[in-house]
Amino acid sequence: MTTYAIQVQGLEKSYDRLRVLRGVDFAVARGSIFALLGSNGAGKTTAVNILSTLLKADAGTARVNGFDVATQAAQVRESISLTGQFAAVDEILTGRENLVLVARLRHLNDAGAIADDLLRRFSLTDAGARRVSTYSGGMRRRLDIAMSLIGDPPVVFLDEPTTGLDPQARIEVWQAVRALADNGTTVLLTTQYLEEAEQLADRIAILHQGRIIVDGTLAELKRLLPPAKVEYVEKQPTLEEVFLSLVGAGGKDGDPGGPRALLPR
């Protein structure tokens, strides 16, 4: 097996006359977290949909876990899990029931044991018997990611996993993502947040208008920035500000002197 879990070369995709991907190249090492950073419309979701076999590329090649996404789609799907931008959980069921359902759909033995293990790994054991409709946003997202791990896929795609979450929920999801890599799972996540890429990724690629404009570790990307300096310039107070400050420290009542003496005659 290659040292890379994902390899992309010359990937292109257009919708009518709109070129969404324009010769995208990158590679993701096994067991690492790779962040595809870019604004809305940059082409991040399109790239993920091609890698997960939901879309066909117009040109270029892509391999996931050693399999070609165009000619070996079935093997690719057996090797991956995709968590989209919105949590795909059943709110009527409990957290544990959601996990058991997915395990049974995948024809796995010991669905209950698998569910209990994932609840523990994602710190959801105490909430496992509660309906998902009572979960916070961060809890739903963690459950969604836990469901994507059933069957132990070696590669996981997370498409903007923290969009719309509050700061505490984002931290909870970050912890869950780090745990994936610690267990040897390869993670490709898309994000609009530089802070998120800095916190999680071993390697970052910036996608802009369908092209990778930079790709490297955080330290490598920082070295590409020009040196900068910060200058502090003290603001000079206006005449009005000086006058008001003096009035605030004025003399005695009835005293014609004090600040009034500073007014122009």
Short mmCIF file of C-alpha atoms in Angstrom, two decimals:
data_model
loop_
_atom_site.label_atom_id
_atom_site.label_comp_id
_atom_site.label_asym_id
_atom_site.label_seq_id
_atom_site.Cartn_x
_atom_site.Cartn_y
_atom_site.Cartn_z
CA MET A 1 0.00 0.00 0.00
CA THR A 2 1.18 3.51 -0.81
CA THR A 3 2.02 5.92 1.99
CA TYR A 4 -0.76 8.16 0.68
CA ALA A 5 -4.41 7.44 1.45
CA ILE A 6 -5.61 10.01 -1.09
CA GLN A 7 -3.90 11.08 -4.32
CA VAL A 8 -5.37 13.69 -6.65
CA GLN A 9 -3.84 14.82 -9.94
CA GLY A 10 -5.17 17.31 -12.47
CA LEU A 11 -8.76 17.11 -11.21
CA GLU A 12 -11.21 19.20 -13.23
CA LYS A 13 -14.96 19.73 -13.01
CA SER A 14 -17.29 22.19 -14.75
CA TYR A 15 -21.00 22.91 -14.61
CA ASP A 16 -21.96 24.24 -18.04
CA ARG A 17 -19.53 27.16 -18.47
CA LEU A 18 -18.62 27.43 -14.81
CA ARG A 19 -15.24 25.83 -14.11
CA VAL A 20 -15.35 24.69 -10.49
CA LEU A 21 -12.11 22.70 -10.31
CA ARG A 22 -9.16 23.67 -12.48
CA GLY A 23 -6.37 21.11 -12.33
CA VAL A 24 -6.38 20.32 -8.60
CA ASP A 25 -3.43 18.33 -7.21
CA PHE A 26 -2.79 17.15 -3.64
CA ALA A 27 -1.95 14.06 -1.63
CA VAL A 28 -2.93 13.01 1.90
CA ALA A 29 -0.66 10.81 4.01
CA ARG A 30 -2.20 7.85 5.81
CA GLY A 31 -3.27 8.52 9.39
CA SER A 32 -3.07 12.30 8.97
CA ILE A 33 -5.56 15.17 9.00
CA PHE A 34 -5.65 17.19 5.78
CA ALA A 35 -7.57 20.47 5.61
CA LEU A 36 -8.94 21.83 2.35
CA LEU A 37 -9.38 25.49 3.21
CA GLY A 38 -11.41 27.90 1.12
CA SER A 39 -14.34 30.28 0.97
CA ASN A 40 -17.85 29.42 -0.24
CA GLY A 41 -17.79 28.50 -3.90
CA ALA A 42 -14.10 27.61 -3.95
CA GLY A 43 -14.86 24.01 -5.00
CA LYS A 44 -14.30 22.17 -1.71
CA THR A 45 -17.54 20.19 -1.66
CA THR A 46 -17.21 19.35 -5.35
CA ALA A 47 -13.77 17.87 -4.70
CA VAL A 48 -15.09 15.80 -1.78
CA ASN A 49 -18.05 14.57 -3.84
CA ILE A 50 -15.70 13.37 -6.56
CA LEU A 51 -13.43 11.61 -4.07
CA SER A 52 -16.44 9.90 -2.47
CA THR A 53 -17.74 8.78 -5.93
CA LEU A 54 -20.86 10.99 -5.80
CA LEU A 55 -19.66 12.97 -8.83
CA LYS A 56 -17.56 12.17 -11.86
CA ALA A 57 -14.63 14.38 -12.73
CA ASP A 58 -14.31 15.84 -16.23
CA ALA A 59 -10.56 15.24 -16.22
CA GLY A 60 -7.75 14.12 -13.98
CA THR A 61 -7.33 11.14 -11.66
CA ALA A 62 -8.02 10.45 -8.02
CA ARG A 63 -7.23 7.43 -5.88
CA VAL A 64 -8.58 6.74 -2.39
CA ASN A 65 -7.04 3.97 -0.29
CA GLY A 66 -5.31 2.75 -3.44
CA PHE A 67 -8.48 2.55 -5.56
CA ASP A 68 -9.37 4.68 -8.58
CA VAL A 69 -12.56 6.66 -7.93
CA ALA A 70 -13.63 6.38 -11.57
CA THR A 71 -12.97 2.69 -12.30
CA GLN A 72 -13.11 1.16 -8.80
CA ALA A 73 -15.96 3.10 -7.21
CA ALA A 74 -17.32 0.13 -5.25
CA GLN A 75 -13.97 -0.50 -3.56
CA VAL A 76 -13.63 3.22 -2.78
CA ARG A 77 -17.06 3.28 -1.12
CA GLU A 78 -16.10 0.30 1.02
CA SER A 79 -13.03 2.22 2.22
CA ILE A 80 -14.58 5.56 3.15
CA SER A 81 -17.16 7.39 5.17
CA LEU A 82 -18.61 10.80 4.33
CA THR A 83 -20.09 13.24 6.83
CA GLY A 84 -21.82 16.10 5.02
CA GLN A 85 -22.45 19.67 6.06
CA PHE A 86 -25.63 18.79 7.94
CA ALA A 87 -25.95 16.11 10.62
CA ALA A 88 -27.71 13.03 9.19
CA VAL A 89 -29.21 11.72 12.42
CA ASP A 90 -32.74 10.54 13.25
CA GLU A 91 -34.09 12.86 15.93
CA ILE A 92 -36.87 10.46 16.97
CA LEU A 93 -34.40 7.73 17.89
CA THR A 94 -31.99 7.81 20.78
CA GLY A 95 -28.29 8.24 20.20
CA ARG A 96 -27.67 4.55 20.81
CA GLU A 97 -30.53 3.52 18.51
CA ASN A 98 -29.05 5.63 15.69
CA LEU A 99 -25.75 3.80 16.03
CA VAL A 100 -27.35 0.37 16.27
CA LEU A 101 -29.45 1.09 13.16
CA VAL A 102 -26.41 1.96 11.05
CA ALA A 103 -24.47 -1.07 12.33
CA ARG A 104 -27.34 -3.36 11.35
CA LEU A 105 -27.67 -1.72 7.93
CA ARG A 106 -24.00 -2.55 7.42
CA HIS A 107 -24.73 -6.18 8.45
CA LEU A 108 -22.30 -6.07 11.36
CA ASN A 109 -22.44 -8.44 14.30
CA ASP A 110 -22.69 -7.13 17.87
CA ALA A 111 -24.40 -3.88 16.84
CA GLY A 112 -25.12 -3.07 20.48
CA ALA A 113 -21.49 -3.46 21.52
CA ILE A 114 -20.36 -1.31 18.60
CA ALA A 115 -22.84 1.41 19.60
CA ASP A 116 -21.74 1.36 23.23
CA ASP A 117 -18.08 1.61 22.25
CA LEU A 118 -18.70 4.62 20.01
CA LEU A 119 -20.81 6.34 22.65
CA ARG A 120 -17.89 5.95 25.04
CA ARG A 121 -15.30 7.15 22.52
CA PHE A 122 -17.30 10.30 21.77
CA SER A 123 -18.28 11.04 25.39
CA LEU A 124 -21.98 10.39 24.72
CA THR A 125 -22.59 7.46 27.06
CA ASP A 126 -24.69 9.49 29.50
CA ALA A 127 -26.83 10.78 26.63
CA GLY A 128 -27.07 7.48 24.76
CA ALA A 129 -30.59 6.68 25.98
CA ARG A 130 -31.95 10.15 25.18
CA ARG A 131 -33.72 11.11 21.97
CA VAL A 132 -31.45 13.01 19.60
CA SER A 133 -34.01 15.83 19.50
CA THR A 134 -32.76 16.77 23.00
CA TYR A 135 -29.09 16.94 21.92
CA SER A 136 -27.12 20.15 21.50
CA GLY A 137 -25.57 21.00 18.13
CA GLY A 138 -22.17 19.73 19.19
CA MET A 139 -23.60 16.47 20.52
CA ARG A 140 -25.47 15.85 17.25
CA ARG A 141 -22.33 16.48 15.23
CA ARG A 142 -20.29 14.12 17.41
CA LEU A 143 -22.98 11.46 17.04
CA ASP A 144 -22.97 12.03 13.28
CA ILE A 145 -19.21 11.51 13.14
CA ALA A 146 -19.51 8.44 15.38
CA MET A 147 -22.07 6.95 12.98
CA SER A 148 -19.64 7.50 10.11
CA LEU A 149 -17.03 5.33 11.86
CA ILE A 150 -19.16 2.20 12.01
CA GLY A 151 -17.31 -0.43 10.04
CA ASP A 152 -13.92 1.20 10.74
CA PRO A 153 -13.40 3.00 7.40
CA PRO A 154 -9.73 3.89 6.89
CA VAL A 155 -10.62 7.23 5.24
CA VAL A 156 -13.17 9.76 6.52
CA PHE A 157 -14.36 12.88 4.69
CA LEU A 158 -15.76 15.69 6.83
CA ASP A 159 -17.37 18.49 4.83
CA GLU A 160 -17.33 21.67 6.95
CA PRO A 161 -18.02 19.75 10.18
CA THR A 162 -18.37 22.80 12.45
CA THR A 163 -20.31 25.25 10.30
CA GLY A 164 -23.05 26.88 12.36
CA LEU A 165 -21.84 25.54 15.71
CA ASP A 166 -21.15 27.68 18.74
CA PRO A 167 -17.55 27.90 20.07
CA GLN A 168 -18.00 25.19 22.71
CA ALA A 169 -19.58 22.79 20.21
CA ARG A 170 -16.74 23.45 17.75
CA ILE A 171 -14.18 22.48 20.39
CA GLU A 172 -16.11 19.26 21.07
CA VAL A 173 -16.03 18.37 17.36
CA TRP A 174 -12.31 19.23 17.14
CA GLN A 175 -11.61 16.80 19.96
CA ALA A 176 -13.56 14.09 18.12
CA VAL A 177 -11.63 14.71 14.90
CA ARG A 178 -8.28 14.55 16.68
CA ALA A 179 -9.34 11.24 18.21
CA LEU A 180 -9.92 9.84 14.72
CA ALA A 181 -6.36 10.57 13.63
CA ASP A 182 -5.00 9.25 16.93
CA ASN A 183 -6.68 5.93 16.09
CA GLY A 184 -5.04 5.82 12.65
CA THR A 185 -7.91 7.11 10.52
CA THR A 186 -7.09 9.39 7.60
CA VAL A 187 -9.24 12.53 7.72
CA LEU A 188 -9.86 15.00 4.93
CA LEU A 189 -11.90 17.94 6.14
CA THR A 190 -13.09 21.03 4.35
CA THR A 191 -13.40 24.30 6.24
CA GLN A 192 -13.80 28.04 5.83
CA TYR A 193 -12.03 28.71 9.12
CA LEU A 194 -8.27 29.25 9.19
CA GLU A 195 -8.32 28.71 12.96
CA GLU A 196 -9.88 25.28 12.47
CA ALA A 197 -7.25 24.27 9.94
CA GLU A 198 -4.51 25.50 12.29
CA GLN A 199 -5.94 23.56 15.23
CA LEU A 200 -6.46 20.25 13.45
CA ALA A 201 -4.52 19.77 10.25
CA ASP A 202 -1.12 18.18 9.71
CA ARG A 203 -1.21 19.69 6.23
CA ILE A 204 -3.28 22.51 4.72
CA ALA A 205 -4.19 23.24 1.10
CA ILE A 206 -5.88 26.51 0.18
CA LEU A 207 -8.40 26.18 -2.65
CA HIS A 208 -9.20 29.43 -4.43
CA GLN A 209 -11.42 29.70 -7.52
CA GLY A 210 -10.94 26.03 -8.29
CA ARG A 211 -7.16 25.96 -7.92
CA ILE A 212 -4.80 24.94 -5.12
CA ILE A 213 -2.78 28.09 -4.55
CA VAL A 214 -0.68 26.76 -1.67
CA ASP A 215 -0.17 23.38 0.00
CA GLY A 216 1.99 22.60 3.01
CA THR A 217 2.28 22.31 6.76
CA LEU A 218 1.27 25.25 8.89
CA ALA A 219 4.93 26.13 9.48
CA GLU A 220 5.65 26.01 5.73
CA LEU A 221 2.68 28.24 4.96
CA LYS A 222 3.75 30.80 7.55
CA ARG A 223 7.23 30.96 6.01
CA LEU A 224 5.63 31.99 2.71
CA LEU A 225 4.21 35.14 4.28
CA PRO A 226 6.29 38.32 3.88
CA PRO A 227 7.86 39.74 7.03
CA ALA A 228 5.62 42.24 8.76
CA LYS A 229 5.94 44.81 11.48
CA VAL A 230 3.43 46.57 13.68
CA GLU A 231 3.71 50.31 14.19
CA TYR A 232 2.03 52.13 17.04
CA VAL A 233 1.14 55.75 16.34
CA GLU A 234 -0.25 57.71 19.24
CA LYS A 235 -3.41 59.52 18.30
CA GLN A 236 -3.20 63.28 18.79
CA PRO A 237 -6.23 64.61 20.67
CA THR A 238 -8.45 67.16 18.97
CA LEU A 239 -9.08 70.62 20.46
CA GLU A 240 -12.56 69.48 21.42
CA GLU A 241 -11.20 66.44 23.27
CA VAL A 242 -8.69 68.61 25.15
CA PHE A 243 -11.41 71.06 26.12
CA LEU A 244 -13.77 68.33 27.33
CA SER A 245 -11.04 66.73 29.42
CA LEU A 246 -10.35 70.06 31.06
CA VAL A 247 -14.02 70.70 31.74
CA GLY A 248 -14.18 67.36 33.47
CA ALA A 249 -11.43 68.61 35.82
CA GLY A 250 -12.85 72.14 36.07
CA GLY A 251 -12.42 74.69 38.84
CA LYS A 252 -14.81 75.80 41.56
CA ASP A 253 -18.36 76.91 40.81
CA GLY A 254 -18.46 80.56 39.85
CA ASP A 255 -14.73 80.69 39.21
CA PRO A 256 -14.22 82.50 35.88
CA GLY A 257 -10.84 80.90 35.56
CA GLY A 258 -10.17 77.22 35.09
CA PRO A 259 -10.93 75.63 31.70
CA ARG A 260 -13.01 78.54 30.43
CA ALA A 261 -9.89 80.63 30.37
CA LEU A 262 -8.59 78.40 27.58
CA LEU A 263 -11.38 79.26 25.19
CA PRO A 264 -10.35 81.52 22.33
CA ARG A 265 -11.40 85.11 22.82
#
